[in-house]
Coordinates of C-alpha atoms and ligand atoms in Angstrom, one line a residue:
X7 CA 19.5 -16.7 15.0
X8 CA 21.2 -17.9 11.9
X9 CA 24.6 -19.4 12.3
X10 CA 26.8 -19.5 9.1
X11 CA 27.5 -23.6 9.0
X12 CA 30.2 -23.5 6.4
X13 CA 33.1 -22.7 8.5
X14 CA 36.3 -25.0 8.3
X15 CA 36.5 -28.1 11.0
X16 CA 37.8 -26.4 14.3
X17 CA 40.5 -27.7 16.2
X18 CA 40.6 -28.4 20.0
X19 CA 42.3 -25.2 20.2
X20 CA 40.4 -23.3 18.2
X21 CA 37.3 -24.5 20.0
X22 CA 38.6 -22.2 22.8
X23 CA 39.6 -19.3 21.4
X24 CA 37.4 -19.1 18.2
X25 CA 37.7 -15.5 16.8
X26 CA 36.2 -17.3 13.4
X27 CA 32.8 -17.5 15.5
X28 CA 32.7 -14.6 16.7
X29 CA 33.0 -13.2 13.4
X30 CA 30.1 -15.0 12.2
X31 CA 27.6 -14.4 14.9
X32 CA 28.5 -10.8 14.9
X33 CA 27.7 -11.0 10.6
X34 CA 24.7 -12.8 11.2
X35 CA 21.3 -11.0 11.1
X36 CA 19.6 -10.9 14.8
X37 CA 16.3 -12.1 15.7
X38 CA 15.1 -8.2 15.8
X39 CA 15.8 -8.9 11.7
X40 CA 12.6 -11.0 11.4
X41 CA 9.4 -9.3 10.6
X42 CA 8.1 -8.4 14.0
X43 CA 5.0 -10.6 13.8
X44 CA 4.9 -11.0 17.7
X45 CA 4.3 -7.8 18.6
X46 CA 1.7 -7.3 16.1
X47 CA 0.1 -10.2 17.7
X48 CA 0.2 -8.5 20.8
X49 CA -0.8 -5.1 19.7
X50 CA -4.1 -6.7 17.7
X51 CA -5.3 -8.7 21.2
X52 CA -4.5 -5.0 22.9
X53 CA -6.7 -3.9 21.0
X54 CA -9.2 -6.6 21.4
X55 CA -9.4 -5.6 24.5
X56 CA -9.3 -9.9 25.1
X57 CA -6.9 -11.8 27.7
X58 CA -8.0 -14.8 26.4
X59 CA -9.7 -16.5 23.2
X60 CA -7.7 -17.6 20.2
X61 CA -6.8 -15.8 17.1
X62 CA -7.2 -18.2 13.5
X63 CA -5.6 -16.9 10.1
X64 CA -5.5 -19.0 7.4
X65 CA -3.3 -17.5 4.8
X66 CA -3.9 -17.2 0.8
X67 CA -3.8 -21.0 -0.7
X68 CA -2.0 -22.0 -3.7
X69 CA -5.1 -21.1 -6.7
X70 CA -5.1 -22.5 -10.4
X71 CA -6.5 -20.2 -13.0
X72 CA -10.2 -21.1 -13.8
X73 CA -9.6 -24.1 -16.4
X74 CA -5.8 -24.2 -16.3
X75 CA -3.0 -26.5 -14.6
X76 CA -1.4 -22.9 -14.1
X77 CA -1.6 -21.0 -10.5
X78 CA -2.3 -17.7 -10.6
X79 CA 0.3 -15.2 -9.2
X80 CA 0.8 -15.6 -5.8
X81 CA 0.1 -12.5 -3.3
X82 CA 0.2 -12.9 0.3
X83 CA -3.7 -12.3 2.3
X84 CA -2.7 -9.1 4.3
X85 CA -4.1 -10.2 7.8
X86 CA -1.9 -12.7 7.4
X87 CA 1.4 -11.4 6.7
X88 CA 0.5 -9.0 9.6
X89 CA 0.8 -11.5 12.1
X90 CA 3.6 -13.8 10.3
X91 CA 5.6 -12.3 8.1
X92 CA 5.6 -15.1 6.3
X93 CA 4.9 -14.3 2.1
X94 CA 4.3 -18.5 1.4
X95 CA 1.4 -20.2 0.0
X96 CA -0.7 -22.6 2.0
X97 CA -0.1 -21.4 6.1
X98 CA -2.0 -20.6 8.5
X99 CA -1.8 -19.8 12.0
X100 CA -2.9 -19.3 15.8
X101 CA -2.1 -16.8 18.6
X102 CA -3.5 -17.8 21.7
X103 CA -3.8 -14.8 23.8
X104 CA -3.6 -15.9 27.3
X105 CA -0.9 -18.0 26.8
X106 CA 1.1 -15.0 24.4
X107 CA 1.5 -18.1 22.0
X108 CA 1.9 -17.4 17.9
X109 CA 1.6 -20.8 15.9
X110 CA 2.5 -21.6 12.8
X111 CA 1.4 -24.2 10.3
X112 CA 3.3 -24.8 7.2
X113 CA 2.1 -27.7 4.3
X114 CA 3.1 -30.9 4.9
X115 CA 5.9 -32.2 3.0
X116 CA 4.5 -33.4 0.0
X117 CA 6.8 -34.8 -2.6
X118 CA 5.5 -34.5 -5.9
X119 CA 4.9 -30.8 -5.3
X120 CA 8.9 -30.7 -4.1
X121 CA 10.5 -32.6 -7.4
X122 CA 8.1 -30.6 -9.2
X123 CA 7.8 -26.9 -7.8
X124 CA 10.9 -27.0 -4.9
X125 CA 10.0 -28.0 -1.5
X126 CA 7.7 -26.1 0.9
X127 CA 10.0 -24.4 4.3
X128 CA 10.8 -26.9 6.7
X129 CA 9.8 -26.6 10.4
X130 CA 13.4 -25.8 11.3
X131 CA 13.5 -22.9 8.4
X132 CA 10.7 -21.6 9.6
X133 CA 11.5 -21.3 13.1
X134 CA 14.7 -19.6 12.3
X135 CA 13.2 -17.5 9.7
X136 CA 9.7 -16.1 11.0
X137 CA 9.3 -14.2 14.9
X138 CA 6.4 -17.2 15.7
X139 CA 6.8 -19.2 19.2
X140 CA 6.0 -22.8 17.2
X141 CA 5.9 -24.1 13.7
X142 CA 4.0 -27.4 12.9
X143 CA 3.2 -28.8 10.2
X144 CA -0.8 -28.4 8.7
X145 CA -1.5 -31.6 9.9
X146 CA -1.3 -31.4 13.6
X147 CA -3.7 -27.7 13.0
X148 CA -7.1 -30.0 13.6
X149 CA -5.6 -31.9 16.9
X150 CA -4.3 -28.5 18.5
X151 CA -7.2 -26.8 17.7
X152 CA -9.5 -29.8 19.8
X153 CA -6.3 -29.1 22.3
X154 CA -7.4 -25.7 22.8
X155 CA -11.0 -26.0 22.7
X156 CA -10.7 -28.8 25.4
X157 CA -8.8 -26.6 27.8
X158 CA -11.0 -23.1 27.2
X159 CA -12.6 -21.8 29.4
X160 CA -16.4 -20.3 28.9
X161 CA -15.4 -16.8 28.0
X162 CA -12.7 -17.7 25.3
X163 CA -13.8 -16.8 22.1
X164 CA -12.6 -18.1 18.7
X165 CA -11.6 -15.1 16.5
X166 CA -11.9 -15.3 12.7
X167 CA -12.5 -12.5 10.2
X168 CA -15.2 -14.1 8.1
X169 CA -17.4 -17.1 9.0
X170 CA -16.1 -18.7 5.9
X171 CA -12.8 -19.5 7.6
X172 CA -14.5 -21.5 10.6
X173 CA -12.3 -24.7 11.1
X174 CA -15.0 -27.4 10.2
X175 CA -13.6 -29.6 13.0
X176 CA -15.5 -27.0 15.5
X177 CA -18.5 -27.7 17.6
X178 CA -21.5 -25.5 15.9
X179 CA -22.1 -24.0 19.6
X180 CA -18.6 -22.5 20.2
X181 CA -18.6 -18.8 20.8
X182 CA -17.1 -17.3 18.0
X183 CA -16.4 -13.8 17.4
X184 CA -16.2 -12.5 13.6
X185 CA -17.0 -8.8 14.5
X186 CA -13.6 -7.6 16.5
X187 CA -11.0 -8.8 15.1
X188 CA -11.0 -6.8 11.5
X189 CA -11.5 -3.4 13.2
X190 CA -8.8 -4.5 15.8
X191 CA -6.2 -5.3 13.0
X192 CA -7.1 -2.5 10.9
X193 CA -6.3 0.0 14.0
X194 CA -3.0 -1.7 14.8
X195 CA -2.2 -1.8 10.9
X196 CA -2.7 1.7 10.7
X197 CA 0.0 2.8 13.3
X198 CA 3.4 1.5 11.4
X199 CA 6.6 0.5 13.6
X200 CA 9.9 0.6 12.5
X201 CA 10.3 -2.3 11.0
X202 CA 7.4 -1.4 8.3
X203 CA 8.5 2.4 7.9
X204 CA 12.0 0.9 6.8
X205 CA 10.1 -1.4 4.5
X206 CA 7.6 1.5 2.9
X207 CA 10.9 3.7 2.6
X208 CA 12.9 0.7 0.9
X209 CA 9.9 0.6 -1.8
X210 CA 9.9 4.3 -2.0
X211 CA 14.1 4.2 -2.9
X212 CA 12.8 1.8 -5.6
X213 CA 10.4 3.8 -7.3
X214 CA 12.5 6.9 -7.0
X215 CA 15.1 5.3 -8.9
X216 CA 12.7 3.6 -11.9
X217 CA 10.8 6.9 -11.9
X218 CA 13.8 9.0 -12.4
X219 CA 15.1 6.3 -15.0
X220 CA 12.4 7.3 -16.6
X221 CA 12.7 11.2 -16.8
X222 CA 16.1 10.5 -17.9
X223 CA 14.7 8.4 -21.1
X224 CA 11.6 9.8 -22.1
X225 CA 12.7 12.3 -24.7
X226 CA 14.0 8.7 -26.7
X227 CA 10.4 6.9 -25.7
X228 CA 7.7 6.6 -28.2
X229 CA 4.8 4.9 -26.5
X230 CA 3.6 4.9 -22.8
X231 CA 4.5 0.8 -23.1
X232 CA 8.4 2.0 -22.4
X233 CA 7.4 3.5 -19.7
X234 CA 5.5 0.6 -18.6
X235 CA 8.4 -1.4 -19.6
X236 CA 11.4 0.7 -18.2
X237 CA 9.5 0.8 -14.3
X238 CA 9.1 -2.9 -14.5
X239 CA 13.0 -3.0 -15.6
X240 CA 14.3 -1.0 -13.0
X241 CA 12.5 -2.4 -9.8
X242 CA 12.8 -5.6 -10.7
X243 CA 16.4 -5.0 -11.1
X244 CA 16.6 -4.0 -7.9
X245 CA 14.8 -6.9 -6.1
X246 CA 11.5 -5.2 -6.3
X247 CA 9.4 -8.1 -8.5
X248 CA 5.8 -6.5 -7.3
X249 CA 4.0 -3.4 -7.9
X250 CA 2.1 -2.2 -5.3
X251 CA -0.5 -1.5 -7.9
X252 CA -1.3 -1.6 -11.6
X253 CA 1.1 0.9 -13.6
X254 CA -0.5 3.9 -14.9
X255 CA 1.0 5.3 -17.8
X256 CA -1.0 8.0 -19.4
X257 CA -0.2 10.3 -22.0
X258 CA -2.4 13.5 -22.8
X259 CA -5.8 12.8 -22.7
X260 CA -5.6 9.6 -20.7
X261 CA -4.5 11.4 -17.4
X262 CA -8.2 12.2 -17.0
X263 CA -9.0 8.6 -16.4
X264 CA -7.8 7.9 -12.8
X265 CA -6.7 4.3 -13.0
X266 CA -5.6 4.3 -16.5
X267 CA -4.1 1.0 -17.6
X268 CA -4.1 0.3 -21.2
X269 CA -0.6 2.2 -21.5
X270 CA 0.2 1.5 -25.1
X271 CA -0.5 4.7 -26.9
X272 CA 2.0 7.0 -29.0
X273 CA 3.2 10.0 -27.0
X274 CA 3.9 12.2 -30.2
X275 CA 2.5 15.7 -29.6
X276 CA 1.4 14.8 -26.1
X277 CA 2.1 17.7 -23.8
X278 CA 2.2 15.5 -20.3
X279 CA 3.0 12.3 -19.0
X280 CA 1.0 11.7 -15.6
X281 CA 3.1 8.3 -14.3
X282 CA 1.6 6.9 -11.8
X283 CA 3.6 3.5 -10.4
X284 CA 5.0 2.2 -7.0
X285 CA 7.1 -0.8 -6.3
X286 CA 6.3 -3.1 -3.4
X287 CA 9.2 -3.9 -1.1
X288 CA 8.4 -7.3 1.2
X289 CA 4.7 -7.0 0.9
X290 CA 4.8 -3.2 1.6
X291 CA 3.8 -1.2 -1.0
X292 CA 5.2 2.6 -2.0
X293 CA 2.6 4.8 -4.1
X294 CA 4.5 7.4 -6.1
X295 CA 2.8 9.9 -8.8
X296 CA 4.8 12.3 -11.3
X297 CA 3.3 14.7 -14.3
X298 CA 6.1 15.5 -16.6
X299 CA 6.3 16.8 -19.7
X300 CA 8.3 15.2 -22.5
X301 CA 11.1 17.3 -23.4
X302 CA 11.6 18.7 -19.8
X303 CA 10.0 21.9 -20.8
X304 CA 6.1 22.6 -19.9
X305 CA 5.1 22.7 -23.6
X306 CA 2.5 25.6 -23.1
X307 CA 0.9 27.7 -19.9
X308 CA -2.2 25.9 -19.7
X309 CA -0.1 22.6 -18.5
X310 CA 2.3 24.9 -16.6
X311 CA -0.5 26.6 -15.0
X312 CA -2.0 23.4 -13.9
X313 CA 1.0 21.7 -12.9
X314 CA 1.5 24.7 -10.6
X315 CA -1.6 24.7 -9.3
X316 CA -1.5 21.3 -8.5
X317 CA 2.2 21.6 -6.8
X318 CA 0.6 24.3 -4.5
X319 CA -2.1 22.2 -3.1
X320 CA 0.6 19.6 -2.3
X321 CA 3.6 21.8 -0.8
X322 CA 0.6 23.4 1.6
X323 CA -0.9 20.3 2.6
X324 CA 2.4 18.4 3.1
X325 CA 3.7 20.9 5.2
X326 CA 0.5 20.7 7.6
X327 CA 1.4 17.6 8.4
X328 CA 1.7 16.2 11.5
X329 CA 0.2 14.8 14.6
X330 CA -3.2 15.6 15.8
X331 CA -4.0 16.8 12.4
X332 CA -7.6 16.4 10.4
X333 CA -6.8 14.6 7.2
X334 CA -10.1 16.3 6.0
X335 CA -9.3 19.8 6.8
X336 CA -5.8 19.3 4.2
X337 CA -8.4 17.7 1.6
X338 CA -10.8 20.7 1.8
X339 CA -7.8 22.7 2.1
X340 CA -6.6 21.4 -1.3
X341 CA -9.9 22.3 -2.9
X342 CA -9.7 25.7 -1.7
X343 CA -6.8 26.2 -3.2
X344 CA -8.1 24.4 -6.3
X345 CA -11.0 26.9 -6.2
X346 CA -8.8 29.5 -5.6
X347 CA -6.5 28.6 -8.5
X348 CA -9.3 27.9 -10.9
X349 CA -11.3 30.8 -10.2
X350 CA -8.2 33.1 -11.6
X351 CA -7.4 30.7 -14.9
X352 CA -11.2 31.5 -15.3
X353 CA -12.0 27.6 -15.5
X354 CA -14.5 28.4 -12.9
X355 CA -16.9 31.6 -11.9
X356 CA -18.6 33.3 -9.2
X357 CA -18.3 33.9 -5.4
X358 CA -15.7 31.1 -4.3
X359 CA -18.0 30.1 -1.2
X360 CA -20.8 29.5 -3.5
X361 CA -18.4 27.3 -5.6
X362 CA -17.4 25.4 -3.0
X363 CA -20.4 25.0 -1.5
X364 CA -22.0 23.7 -5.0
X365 CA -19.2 20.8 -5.2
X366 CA -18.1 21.8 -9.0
X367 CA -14.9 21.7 -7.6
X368 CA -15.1 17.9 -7.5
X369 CA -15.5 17.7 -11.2
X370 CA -11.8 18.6 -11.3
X371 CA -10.5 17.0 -8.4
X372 CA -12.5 14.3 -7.7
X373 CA -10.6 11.7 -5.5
X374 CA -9.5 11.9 -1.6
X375 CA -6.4 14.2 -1.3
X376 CA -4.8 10.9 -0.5
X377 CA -4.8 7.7 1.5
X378 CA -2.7 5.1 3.8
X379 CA 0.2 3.4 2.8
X380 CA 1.5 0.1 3.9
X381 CA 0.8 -3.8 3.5
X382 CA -1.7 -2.5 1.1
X383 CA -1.4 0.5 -1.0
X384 CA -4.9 1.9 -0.4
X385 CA -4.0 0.3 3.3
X386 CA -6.6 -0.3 6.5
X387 CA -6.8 2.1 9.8
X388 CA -8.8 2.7 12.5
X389 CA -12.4 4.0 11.6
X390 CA -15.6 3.0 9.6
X391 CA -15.7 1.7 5.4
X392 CA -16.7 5.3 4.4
X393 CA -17.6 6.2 0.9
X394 CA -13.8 7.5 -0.9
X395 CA -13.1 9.2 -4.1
X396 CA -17.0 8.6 -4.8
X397 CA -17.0 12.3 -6.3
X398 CA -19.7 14.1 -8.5
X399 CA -20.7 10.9 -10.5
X400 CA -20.9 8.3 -8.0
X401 CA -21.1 10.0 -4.3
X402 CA -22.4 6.7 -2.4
X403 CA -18.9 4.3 -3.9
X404 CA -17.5 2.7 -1.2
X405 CA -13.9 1.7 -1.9
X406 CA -14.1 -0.6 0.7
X407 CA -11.1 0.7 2.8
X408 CA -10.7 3.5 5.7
X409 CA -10.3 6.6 4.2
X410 CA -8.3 9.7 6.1
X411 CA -10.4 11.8 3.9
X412 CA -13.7 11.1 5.8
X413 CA -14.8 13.2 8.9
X414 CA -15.1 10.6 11.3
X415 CA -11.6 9.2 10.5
X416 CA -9.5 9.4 13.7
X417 CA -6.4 12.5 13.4
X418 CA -3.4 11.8 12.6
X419 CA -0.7 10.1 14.5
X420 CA 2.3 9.5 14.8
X421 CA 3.8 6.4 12.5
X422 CA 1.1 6.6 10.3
X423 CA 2.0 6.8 6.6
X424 CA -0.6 8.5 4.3
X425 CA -0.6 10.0 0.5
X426 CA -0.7 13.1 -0.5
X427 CA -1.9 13.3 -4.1
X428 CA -3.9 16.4 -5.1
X429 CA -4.8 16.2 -8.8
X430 CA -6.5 18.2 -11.6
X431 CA -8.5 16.9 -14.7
X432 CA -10.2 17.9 -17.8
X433 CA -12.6 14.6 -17.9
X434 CA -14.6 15.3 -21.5
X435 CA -16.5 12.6 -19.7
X436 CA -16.8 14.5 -16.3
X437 CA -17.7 17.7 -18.1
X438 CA -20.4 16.3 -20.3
X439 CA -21.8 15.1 -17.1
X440 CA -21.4 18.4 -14.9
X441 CA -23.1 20.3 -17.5
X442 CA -26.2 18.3 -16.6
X443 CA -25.7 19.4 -12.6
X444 CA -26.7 22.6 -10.9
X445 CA -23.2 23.4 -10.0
X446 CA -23.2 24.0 -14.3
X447 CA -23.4 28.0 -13.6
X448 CA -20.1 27.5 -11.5
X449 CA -18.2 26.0 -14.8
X450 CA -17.1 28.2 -17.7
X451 CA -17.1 24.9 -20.4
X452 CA -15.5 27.0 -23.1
X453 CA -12.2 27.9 -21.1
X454 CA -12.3 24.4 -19.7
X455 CA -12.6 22.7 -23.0
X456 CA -9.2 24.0 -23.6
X457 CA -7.2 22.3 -21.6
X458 CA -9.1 18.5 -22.1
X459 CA -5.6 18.0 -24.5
X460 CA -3.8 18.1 -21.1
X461 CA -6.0 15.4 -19.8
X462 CA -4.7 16.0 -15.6
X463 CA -1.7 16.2 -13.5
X464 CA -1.8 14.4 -10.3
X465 CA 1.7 14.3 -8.0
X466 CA 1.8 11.9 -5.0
X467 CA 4.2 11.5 -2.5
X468 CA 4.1 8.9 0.9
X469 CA 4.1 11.2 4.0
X470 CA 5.3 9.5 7.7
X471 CA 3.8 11.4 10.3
X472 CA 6.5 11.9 13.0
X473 CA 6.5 13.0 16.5
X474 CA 7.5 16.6 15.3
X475 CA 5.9 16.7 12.2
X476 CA 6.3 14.8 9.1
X477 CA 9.1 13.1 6.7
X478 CA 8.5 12.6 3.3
X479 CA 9.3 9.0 2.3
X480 CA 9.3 9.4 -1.4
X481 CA 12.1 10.5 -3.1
X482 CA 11.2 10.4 -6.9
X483 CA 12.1 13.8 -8.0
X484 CA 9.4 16.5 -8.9
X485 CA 9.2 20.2 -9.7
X486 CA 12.0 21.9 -11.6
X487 CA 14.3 19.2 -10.4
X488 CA 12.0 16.7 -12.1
X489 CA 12.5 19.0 -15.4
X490 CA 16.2 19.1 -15.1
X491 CA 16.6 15.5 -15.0
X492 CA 14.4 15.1 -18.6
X493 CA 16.8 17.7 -19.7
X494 CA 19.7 16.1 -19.0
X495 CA 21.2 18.9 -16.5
X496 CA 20.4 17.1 -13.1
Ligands
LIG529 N1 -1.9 5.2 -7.0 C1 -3.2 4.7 -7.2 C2 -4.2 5.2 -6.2 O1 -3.9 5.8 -5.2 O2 -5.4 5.0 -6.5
LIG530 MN1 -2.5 6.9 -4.2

């Protein structure tokens, strides 16, 4: 606990009675403030299923740019953070299981980097900042490891996530154990506590905010780099220096491309912005999609129709939410009612059950229906690396992270945050390449051709699975409220 030190010099008397104290201790944040790094420790080693070994986590080191005296911009190794809390350069740390003992190494005082840069935390700052039981300093890390490895018994493993991170101080025949621990802290990241929900819902107030700054501006913007500009403005403003992600600001035609990122062209004559930005809030990151169009009117029915389409699939998978759910069967849902939807605009033809069947859906939608949210934005959960988002022209892509999207991913449960982020597109890319495909009989070009100007709508809000149901963390508005706000009558 904190204490505040700047008080005045108490007297005798006050000593006794000091209401002053009181005062202080009662402003004072608690330890149950800290990032709750302890129990994560504990959950992980749950998990492992271990009552003894020793956990190692080296966090992310300080890292010129190739050929420069400049670093490159810090960011926090997840693992890491999960078990510290701590967003510094240059830690590292231990949790030794059978002794319920979390360990912290911090850089040794060094004082060129101090005159130069500010000083690294102090042991005591550290300690009172950070839920560890001990802080030391990096240089006692190669003694306390010898410590432990003198004292181990046989069946105490070392646990690491890549062999790459093996303390070099080791003997080559100690057991060590690079398989668990990644699944382990990928099952326990997936479940959030309270602590992280208030985090993912602080960088969810953020981006609501910067993206309704936005609607309220964009009939004076010119160029997606105001966009760009005004999101960085407005969470930074609010303490929110990171995006979760890279912006995506794309006007017309550059909606089709997924992870657009250029965000510099004119948005004269464009019928649609499709904004796609989250802030990051302590590491934990929000993901937050909106399609609008520029004078807070839908400047035709092909993008109203669309927008609408895309607004179904999301109100009736949202409100499926909810424990004990299949992820999957709301992203197939979505593409029935894509199908569905499609079928009537006359974008696609024949029986629905031979469309879906046939996949041509996918050249419209072709990403997950969404993912989880947290220390990452595309975070970790329980369950196998499983292709995501792979889609007509590349099925076998892994992403390299645990989709919900997959069969084999677990249900849903309760504290797990997920997206849900249906989206439509008129790829000229996509369609040159479905034409090639057998699905091709399923895909009337000519209609579909017509709305490539519109380029896609995608809307994505972050969903907390509850014990009831769900709550939707995002609070960027959408829909006809979305509209009114561009118009000015919100
Ligand atoms: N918001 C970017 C993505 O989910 O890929
Ligand atoms: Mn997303």
């Amino acid at each position: 606990m904190r204490t505040n030190q700047k008080g005045a010099p108490h007297s005798s008397v006050h000593t006794m009675i000091n209401f002053d104290a009181y005062k202080i201790l009662l402003d004072t944040p608690t330890s149950c403030d800290k990032y709750p790094a302890k129990q994560h420790a504990r959950n992980v080693a749950r998990r492992l299923g271990a009552s003894r070994g020793l956990i190692f986590l080296s966090g992310e080191p300080t890292i010129n740019l190739r050929d420069s005296d400049q670093s490159q911009p810090f960011r926090q190794r997840r693992y890491f953070y999960y078990l510290s809390g701590v967003d510094e350069p240059d830690c590292s740390l231990t949790y030794d299981i059978e002794q319920d003992l979390l360990t912290l190494y911090v850089p040794d005082f060094d004082l060129h980097r101090a005159i130069w840069m500010g000083p690294t935390i102090s042991l005591e700052d550290a300690q009172d900042r950070y839920d560890v039981d001990r802080v030391q300093y990096h240089a006692s890390l190669k003694h306390e490891l010898q410590v432990w490895l003198d004292k181990r018994e046989q069946s105490s493993e070392l646990y690491l996530l890549h062999k790459s991170e093996r303390p070099e101080t080791l003997p080559k025949d100690l057991p060590v154990d690079l398989n668990t621990l990644a699944p382990a802290m990928n099952a326990a990241r997936g479940i959030k506590d309270e602590y992280e929900i208030r985090m993912i819902r602080k960088a969810n107030e953020v981006s609501g905010l910067a993206h309704r700054k936005i609607l309220e501006s964009i009939r004076s913007f010119s160029n997606e780099s105001q966009i760009e500009g005004s999101f960085l403005n407005t969470c930074i403003s609010h303490g929110a220096r990171n995006q979760a992600y890279n912006i995506i600001a794309a006007s017309g035609p550059n909606a089709a491309v997924l992870h657009y990122g250029r965000n510099n062209e004119t948005l004269h004559k464009k019928p649609l912005v499709c904004l796609d930005a989250g802030a990051e809030w302590n590491c934990y990151a929000s993901d937050v999609t909106r399609t609008f169009p520029l004078a807070g009117e839908w400047p035709s029915e092909y993008v109203r129709d669309i927008y609408k389409l895309v607004e179904r699939m999301q109100e009736e998978t949202i409100r499926r939410i909810g424990k004990g759910v299949r992820y999957r069967a709301l992203h197939d849902l979505a593409h029935d009612i894509a199908i569905e939807g499609l079928l009537a605009l006359g974008v696609l033809k024949g029986a629905s059950h031979e469309v879906r069947e046939s996949g041509a859906s996918k050249v419209f939608f072709p990403h997950g229906l969404g993912h989880h949210v947290g220390l990452e934005v595309h975070d970790v959960a329980e369950g196998e690396i499983m292709a995501f988002g792979g889609g007509v022209t590349r099925p076998n892509w892994a992403c390299g992270y645990l989709s919900p999207c997959t069969l084999l991913a677990p249900l849903l449960e309760e504290g797990m945050v997920v997206t849900v982020e249906p989206g439509l597109y008129f790829s000229p890319l996509a369609l040159d390449n479905a034409r090639k495909q057998p699905y091709a009989k399923y895909i009337d070009f000519d209609v579909a051709e017509k709305y490539v100007h519109i380029g896609g709508v995608r809307i994505e809000d972050d969903i907390l699975v509850t014990a009831t149901g769900y709550e939707n963390l995002t609070t960027a508005p959408k829909g006809d409220k979305m509209l009114a706000v561009i118009r000015g009558s919100a």
